[in-house]
Amino acid sequence: MATKSKDMGIKTSVKSGNFRPTKSGAGMTEKGVAAYRKANPGSKLKTAVTEDSPAPARTKRRKSFCARSAGQMKDFPEAAKDPDSRLRQARRRWKC
């Protein structure tokens, strides 16, 4: 049986296909979200909001993510300074 992360119940490597490489915006892929939801029944996890004009509910999700990740920028100043960090790449993908 394949090894899984204790926290998520799925493989957490980029090689597994569940996560994007940093250069392509970090975060989970649709495959990763499907695997997570299968391993964690009842989960409401969704993929990133990347479109220019999302529906109002998706706009709220984007705003919430951007607010949370802005807090991470304060907590991790090294990542905030590095334009190639997973944090910065994810914020760019979400259009924060």
mmCIF file of N, CA and C in Angstrom:
data_model
loop_
_atom_site.group_PDB
_atom_site.id
_atom_site.type_symbol
_atom_site.label_atom_id
_atom_site.label_comp_id
_atom_site.label_asym_id
_atom_site.label_seq_id
_atom_site.Cartn_x
_atom_site.Cartn_y
_atom_site.Cartn_z
ATOM 1 N N MET A 1 0.841 -1.190 0.000
ATOM 2 C CA MET A 1 0.000 0.000 0.000
ATOM 3 C C MET A 1 0.880 1.245 0.000
ATOM 4 N N ALA A 2 0.464 2.266 -0.710
ATOM 5 C CA ALA A 2 1.241 3.493 -0.804
ATOM 6 C C ALA A 2 1.225 4.239 0.524
ATOM 7 N N THR A 3 2.339 4.912 0.812
ATOM 8 C CA THR A 3 2.387 5.686 2.052
ATOM 9 C C THR A 3 1.567 6.950 1.889
ATOM 10 N N LYS A 4 0.946 7.360 2.957
ATOM 11 C CA LYS A 4 0.091 8.547 2.931
ATOM 12 C C LYS A 4 0.484 9.480 4.058
ATOM 13 N N SER A 5 0.197 10.745 3.877
ATOM 14 C CA SER A 5 0.431 11.715 4.927
ATOM 15 C C SER A 5 -0.555 11.456 6.065
ATOM 16 N N LYS A 6 -0.085 11.539 7.297
ATOM 17 C CA LYS A 6 -0.965 11.289 8.443
ATOM 18 C C LYS A 6 -2.062 12.347 8.544
ATOM 19 N N ASP A 7 -1.749 13.571 8.158
ATOM 20 C CA ASP A 7 -2.703 14.658 8.320
ATOM 21 C C ASP A 7 -3.814 14.632 7.268
ATOM 22 N N MET A 8 -3.458 14.352 6.014
ATOM 23 C CA MET A 8 -4.415 14.518 4.933
ATOM 24 C C MET A 8 -5.039 13.220 4.441
ATOM 25 N N GLY A 9 -4.364 12.099 4.631
ATOM 26 C CA GLY A 9 -4.888 10.842 4.135
ATOM 27 C C GLY A 9 -4.562 10.584 2.680
ATOM 28 N N ILE A 10 -3.730 11.440 2.053
ATOM 29 C CA ILE A 10 -3.325 11.262 0.659
ATOM 30 C C ILE A 10 -1.834 11.543 0.536
ATOM 31 N N LYS A 11 -1.266 11.151 -0.600
ATOM 32 C CA LYS A 11 0.129 11.471 -0.870
ATOM 33 C C LYS A 11 0.250 12.973 -1.080
ATOM 34 N N THR A 12 1.275 13.558 -0.498
ATOM 35 C CA THR A 12 1.397 15.012 -0.557
ATOM 36 C C THR A 12 2.554 15.487 -1.430
ATOM 37 N N SER A 13 3.098 14.612 -2.258
ATOM 38 C CA SER A 13 4.195 15.018 -3.124
ATOM 39 C C SER A 13 3.672 15.551 -4.448
ATOM 40 N N VAL A 14 4.476 16.349 -5.108
ATOM 41 C CA VAL A 14 4.138 16.842 -6.437
ATOM 42 C C VAL A 14 4.111 15.667 -7.407
ATOM 43 N N LYS A 15 5.042 14.738 -7.222
ATOM 44 C CA LYS A 15 5.159 13.575 -8.101
ATOM 45 C C LYS A 15 3.885 12.731 -8.107
ATOM 46 N N SER A 16 3.140 12.728 -7.000
ATOM 47 C CA SER A 16 1.910 11.945 -6.923
ATOM 48 C C SER A 16 0.811 12.514 -7.811
ATOM 49 N N GLY A 17 0.962 13.765 -8.226
ATOM 50 C CA GLY A 17 -0.050 14.411 -9.052
ATOM 51 C C GLY A 17 -1.120 15.102 -8.233
ATOM 52 N N ASN A 18 -1.017 15.063 -6.906
ATOM 53 C CA ASN A 18 -2.028 15.682 -6.058
ATOM 54 C C ASN A 18 -1.750 17.159 -5.799
ATOM 55 N N PHE A 19 -0.510 17.581 -6.002
ATOM 56 C CA PHE A 19 -0.131 18.970 -5.780
ATOM 57 C C PHE A 19 0.593 19.517 -6.993
ATOM 58 N N ARG A 20 0.421 20.812 -7.245
ATOM 59 C CA ARG A 20 1.117 21.477 -8.348
ATOM 60 C C ARG A 20 2.541 21.792 -7.935
ATOM 61 N N PRO A 21 3.458 21.796 -8.913
ATOM 62 C CA PRO A 21 4.803 22.284 -8.609
ATOM 63 C C PRO A 21 4.735 23.776 -8.286
ATOM 64 N N THR A 22 5.705 24.276 -7.578
ATOM 65 C CA THR A 22 5.717 25.690 -7.199
ATOM 66 C C THR A 22 5.637 26.587 -8.424
ATOM 67 N N LYS A 23 6.363 26.255 -9.464
ATOM 68 C CA LYS A 23 6.409 27.107 -10.661
ATOM 69 C C LYS A 23 5.059 27.246 -11.341
ATOM 70 N N SER A 24 4.166 26.280 -11.155
ATOM 71 C CA SER A 24 2.853 26.392 -11.799
ATOM 72 C C SER A 24 1.780 26.835 -10.821
ATOM 73 N N GLY A 25 2.179 27.455 -9.716
ATOM 74 C CA GLY A 25 1.215 28.071 -8.828
ATOM 75 C C GLY A 25 0.952 27.376 -7.526
ATOM 76 N N ALA A 26 1.685 26.287 -7.227
ATOM 77 C CA ALA A 26 1.527 25.581 -5.963
ATOM 78 C C ALA A 26 0.077 25.119 -5.786
ATOM 79 N N GLY A 27 -0.315 24.683 -4.611
ATOM 80 C CA GLY A 27 -1.687 24.276 -4.333
ATOM 81 C C GLY A 27 -2.027 22.892 -4.859
ATOM 82 N N MET A 28 -3.252 22.476 -4.621
ATOM 83 C CA MET A 28 -3.705 21.144 -5.010
ATOM 84 C C MET A 28 -4.285 21.150 -6.415
ATOM 85 N N THR A 29 -4.137 20.007 -7.090
ATOM 86 C CA THR A 29 -4.738 19.815 -8.402
ATOM 87 C C THR A 29 -6.156 19.282 -8.215
ATOM 88 N N GLU A 30 -6.914 19.212 -9.305
ATOM 89 C CA GLU A 30 -8.257 18.640 -9.212
ATOM 90 C C GLU A 30 -8.173 17.181 -8.768
ATOM 91 N N LYS A 31 -7.160 16.464 -9.258
ATOM 92 C CA LYS A 31 -6.948 15.075 -8.851
ATOM 93 C C LYS A 31 -6.694 14.995 -7.346
ATOM 94 N N GLY A 32 -5.884 15.917 -6.836
ATOM 95 C CA GLY A 32 -5.577 15.938 -5.412
ATOM 96 C C GLY A 32 -6.799 16.225 -4.563
ATOM 97 N N VAL A 33 -7.619 17.153 -5.018
ATOM 98 C CA VAL A 33 -8.842 17.488 -4.280
ATOM 99 C C VAL A 33 -9.789 16.289 -4.270
ATOM 100 N N ALA A 34 -9.903 15.604 -5.416
ATOM 101 C CA ALA A 34 -10.762 14.420 -5.483
ATOM 102 C C ALA A 34 -10.248 13.333 -4.542
ATOM 103 N N ALA A 35 -8.928 13.131 -4.502
ATOM 104 C CA ALA A 35 -8.341 12.125 -3.617
ATOM 105 C C ALA A 35 -8.569 12.495 -2.156
ATOM 106 N N TYR A 36 -8.409 13.774 -1.828
ATOM 107 C CA TYR A 36 -8.610 14.232 -0.452
ATOM 108 C C TYR A 36 -10.059 14.019 -0.024
ATOM 109 N N ARG A 37 -10.987 14.382 -0.898
ATOM 110 C CA ARG A 37 -12.403 14.237 -0.552
ATOM 111 C C ARG A 37 -12.789 12.774 -0.399
ATOM 112 N N LYS A 38 -12.149 11.881 -1.176
ATOM 113 C CA LYS A 38 -12.409 10.449 -1.048
ATOM 114 C C LYS A 38 -11.862 9.932 0.286
ATOM 115 N N ALA A 39 -10.685 10.428 0.673
ATOM 116 C CA ALA A 39 -10.060 9.980 1.924
ATOM 117 C C ALA A 39 -10.699 10.619 3.154
ATOM 118 N N ASN A 40 -11.395 11.725 2.960
ATOM 119 C CA ASN A 40 -12.009 12.460 4.064
ATOM 120 C C ASN A 40 -13.474 12.743 3.744
ATOM 121 N N PRO A 41 -14.350 11.757 3.892
ATOM 122 C CA PRO A 41 -15.765 11.946 3.558
ATOM 123 C C PRO A 41 -16.372 13.136 4.299
ATOM 124 N N GLY A 42 -17.197 13.873 3.605
ATOM 125 C CA GLY A 42 -17.823 15.049 4.197
ATOM 126 C C GLY A 42 -17.028 16.321 3.982
ATOM 127 N N SER A 43 -15.839 16.204 3.400
ATOM 128 C CA SER A 43 -15.004 17.374 3.160
ATOM 129 C C SER A 43 -15.633 18.269 2.087
ATOM 130 N N LYS A 44 -15.412 19.562 2.219
ATOM 131 C CA LYS A 44 -15.917 20.515 1.241
ATOM 132 C C LYS A 44 -14.770 21.226 0.523
ATOM 133 N N LEU A 45 -13.582 20.603 0.534
ATOM 134 C CA LEU A 45 -12.415 21.184 -0.101
ATOM 135 C C LEU A 45 -12.660 21.411 -1.589
ATOM 136 N N LYS A 46 -12.208 22.556 -2.095
ATOM 137 C CA LYS A 46 -12.371 22.903 -3.506
ATOM 138 C C LYS A 46 -11.048 23.400 -4.055
ATOM 139 N N THR A 47 -10.954 23.462 -5.385
ATOM 140 C CA THR A 47 -9.736 23.948 -6.021
ATOM 141 C C THR A 47 -9.691 25.477 -5.971
ATOM 142 N N ALA A 48 -8.559 26.027 -6.388
ATOM 143 C CA ALA A 48 -8.350 27.475 -6.355
ATOM 144 C C ALA A 48 -9.321 28.214 -7.273
ATOM 145 N N VAL A 49 -9.643 29.443 -6.898
ATOM 146 C CA VAL A 49 -10.481 30.312 -7.717
ATOM 147 C C VAL A 49 -9.527 31.107 -8.601
ATOM 148 N N THR A 50 -9.440 30.727 -9.874
ATOM 149 C CA THR A 50 -8.455 31.348 -10.755
ATOM 150 C C THR A 50 -9.065 32.176 -11.879
ATOM 151 N N GLU A 51 -10.368 32.131 -12.054
ATOM 152 C CA GLU A 51 -10.975 32.873 -13.154
ATOM 153 C C GLU A 51 -11.016 34.374 -12.847
ATOM 154 N N ASP A 52 -11.146 35.186 -13.907
ATOM 155 C CA ASP A 52 -11.132 36.640 -13.742
ATOM 156 C C ASP A 52 -12.408 37.167 -13.094
ATOM 157 N N SER A 53 -13.563 36.623 -13.485
ATOM 158 C CA SER A 53 -14.841 37.095 -12.944
ATOM 159 C C SER A 53 -15.621 35.917 -12.363
ATOM 160 N N PRO A 54 -15.248 35.463 -11.165
ATOM 161 C CA PRO A 54 -15.957 34.315 -10.586
ATOM 162 C C PRO A 54 -17.346 34.695 -10.085
ATOM 163 N N ALA A 55 -18.158 33.671 -9.858
ATOM 164 C CA ALA A 55 -19.481 33.866 -9.272
ATOM 165 C C ALA A 55 -19.305 34.466 -7.874
ATOM 166 N N PRO A 56 -20.342 35.125 -7.359
ATOM 167 C CA PRO A 56 -20.221 35.789 -6.047
ATOM 168 C C PRO A 56 -19.711 34.896 -4.919
ATOM 169 N N ALA A 57 -20.170 33.645 -4.858
ATOM 170 C CA ALA A 57 -19.718 32.747 -3.785
ATOM 171 C C ALA A 57 -18.229 32.455 -3.932
ATOM 172 N N ARG A 58 -17.767 32.270 -5.168
ATOM 173 C CA ARG A 58 -16.348 32.008 -5.405
ATOM 174 C C ARG A 58 -15.522 33.268 -5.145
ATOM 175 N N THR A 59 -16.086 34.419 -5.389
ATOM 176 C CA THR A 59 -15.394 35.675 -5.082
ATOM 177 C C THR A 59 -15.141 35.770 -3.581
ATOM 178 N N LYS A 60 -16.106 35.354 -2.772
ATOM 179 C CA LYS A 60 -15.940 35.361 -1.315
ATOM 180 C C LYS A 60 -14.837 34.408 -0.885
ATOM 181 N N ARG A 61 -14.776 33.213 -1.529
ATOM 182 C CA ARG A 61 -13.704 32.260 -1.215
ATOM 183 C C ARG A 61 -12.346 32.857 -1.534
ATOM 184 N N ARG A 62 -12.245 33.524 -2.679
ATOM 185 C CA ARG A 62 -10.972 34.145 -3.060
ATOM 186 C C ARG A 62 -10.580 35.216 -2.053
ATOM 187 N N LYS A 63 -11.524 36.046 -1.682
ATOM 188 C CA LYS A 63 -11.240 37.119 -0.728
ATOM 189 C C LYS A 63 -10.781 36.549 0.609
ATOM 190 N N SER A 64 -11.418 35.466 1.043
ATOM 191 C CA SER A 64 -11.055 34.821 2.298
ATOM 192 C C SER A 64 -9.652 34.224 2.219
ATOM 193 N N PHE A 65 -9.351 33.535 1.116
ATOM 194 C CA PHE A 65 -8.008 32.961 0.956
ATOM 195 C C PHE A 65 -6.956 34.059 0.949
ATOM 196 N N CYS A 66 -7.222 35.120 0.211
ATOM 197 C CA CYS A 66 -6.251 36.207 0.121
ATOM 198 C C CYS A 66 -5.996 36.838 1.489
ATOM 199 N N ALA A 67 -7.033 36.965 2.298
ATOM 200 C CA ALA A 67 -6.875 37.521 3.640
ATOM 201 C C ALA A 67 -6.040 36.591 4.520
ATOM 202 N N ARG A 68 -6.328 35.284 4.458
ATOM 203 C CA ARG A 68 -5.553 34.318 5.252
ATOM 204 C C ARG A 68 -4.100 34.267 4.813
ATOM 205 N N SER A 69 -3.870 34.268 3.513
ATOM 206 C CA SER A 69 -2.498 34.160 3.032
ATOM 207 C C SER A 69 -1.729 35.461 3.266
ATOM 208 N N ALA A 70 -2.422 36.584 3.357
ATOM 209 C CA ALA A 70 -1.753 37.837 3.713
ATOM 210 C C ALA A 70 -1.210 37.739 5.130
ATOM 211 N N GLY A 71 -1.934 37.061 6.008
ATOM 212 C CA GLY A 71 -1.459 36.828 7.368
ATOM 213 C C GLY A 71 -0.223 35.939 7.375
ATOM 214 N N GLN A 72 -0.180 34.958 6.471
ATOM 215 C CA GLN A 72 0.998 34.101 6.360
ATOM 216 C C GLN A 72 2.200 34.902 5.879
ATOM 217 N N MET A 73 1.955 35.881 5.035
ATOM 218 C CA MET A 73 3.054 36.729 4.544
ATOM 219 C C MET A 73 3.705 37.458 5.724
ATOM 220 N N LYS A 74 2.895 37.840 6.706
ATOM 221 C CA LYS A 74 3.438 38.509 7.896
ATOM 222 C C LYS A 74 4.180 37.518 8.792
ATOM 223 N N ASP A 75 3.649 36.305 8.909
ATOM 224 C CA ASP A 75 4.256 35.296 9.784
ATOM 225 C C ASP A 75 5.538 34.710 9.213
ATOM 226 N N PHE A 76 5.661 34.706 7.886
ATOM 227 C CA PHE A 76 6.826 34.112 7.230
ATOM 228 C C PHE A 76 7.474 35.126 6.295
ATOM 229 N N PRO A 77 8.207 36.099 6.852
ATOM 230 C CA PRO A 77 8.777 37.166 6.025
ATOM 231 C C PRO A 77 9.764 36.665 4.970
ATOM 232 N N GLU A 78 10.443 35.526 5.233
ATOM 233 C CA GLU A 78 11.370 34.996 4.233
ATOM 234 C C GLU A 78 10.603 34.568 2.980
ATOM 235 N N ALA A 79 9.476 33.914 3.177
ATOM 236 C CA ALA A 79 8.655 33.487 2.046
ATOM 237 C C ALA A 79 8.034 34.695 1.343
ATOM 238 N N ALA A 80 7.689 35.712 2.106
ATOM 239 C CA ALA A 80 7.089 36.909 1.522
ATOM 240 C C ALA A 80 8.077 37.642 0.620
ATOM 241 N N LYS A 81 9.363 37.580 0.959
ATOM 242 C CA LYS A 81 10.388 38.264 0.165
ATOM 243 C C LYS A 81 10.757 37.501 -1.098
ATOM 244 N N ASP A 82 10.623 36.174 -1.061
ATOM 245 C CA ASP A 82 11.031 35.327 -2.183
ATOM 246 C C ASP A 82 9.889 35.201 -3.197
ATOM 247 N N PRO A 83 10.045 35.738 -4.417
ATOM 248 C CA PRO A 83 8.959 35.655 -5.396
ATOM 249 C C PRO A 83 8.678 34.231 -5.883
ATOM 250 N N ASP A 84 9.599 33.309 -5.627
ATOM 251 C CA ASP A 84 9.411 31.928 -6.064
ATOM 252 C C ASP A 84 8.931 31.007 -4.947
ATOM 253 N N SER A 85 8.576 31.553 -3.783
ATOM 254 C CA SER A 85 8.102 30.718 -2.681
ATOM 255 C C SER A 85 6.709 30.178 -3.011
ATOM 256 N N ARG A 86 6.355 29.045 -2.396
ATOM 257 C CA ARG A 86 5.031 28.454 -2.637
ATOM 258 C C ARG A 86 3.918 29.421 -2.243
ATOM 259 N N LEU A 87 4.140 30.163 -1.169
ATOM 260 C CA LEU A 87 3.153 31.134 -0.713
ATOM 261 C C LEU A 87 2.897 32.199 -1.777
ATOM 262 N N ARG A 88 3.953 32.797 -2.287
ATOM 263 C CA ARG A 88 3.810 33.853 -3.291
ATOM 264 C C ARG A 88 3.232 33.310 -4.597
ATOM 265 N N GLN A 89 3.659 32.110 -4.979
ATOM 266 C CA GLN A 89 3.142 31.516 -6.215
ATOM 267 C C GLN A 89 1.647 31.207 -6.081
ATOM 268 N N ALA A 90 1.236 30.707 -4.924
ATOM 269 C CA ALA A 90 -0.179 30.404 -4.705
ATOM 270 C C ALA A 90 -1.001 31.688 -4.729
ATOM 271 N N ARG A 91 -0.507 32.733 -4.096
ATOM 272 C CA ARG A 91 -1.225 34.023 -4.103
ATOM 273 C C ARG A 91 -1.344 34.555 -5.531
ATOM 274 N N ARG A 92 -0.317 34.368 -6.318
ATOM 275 C CA ARG A 92 -0.374 34.826 -7.711
ATOM 276 C C ARG A 92 -1.414 34.020 -8.487
ATOM 277 N N ARG A 93 -1.465 32.720 -8.238
ATOM 278 C CA ARG A 93 -2.436 31.860 -8.938
ATOM 279 C C ARG A 93 -3.861 32.232 -8.561
ATOM 280 N N TRP A 94 -4.090 32.563 -7.304
ATOM 281 C CA TRP A 94 -5.412 32.955 -6.839
ATOM 282 C C TRP A 94 -5.735 34.404 -7.214
ATOM 283 N N LYS A 95 -4.774 35.111 -7.788
ATOM 284 C CA LYS A 95 -4.936 36.520 -8.193
ATOM 285 C C LYS A 95 -5.195 37.421 -7.000
ATOM 286 N N CYS A 96 -4.376 37.239 -5.948
ATOM 287 C CA CYS A 96 -4.465 38.082 -4.758
ATOM 288 C C CYS A 96 -3.676 39.371 -4.991
#
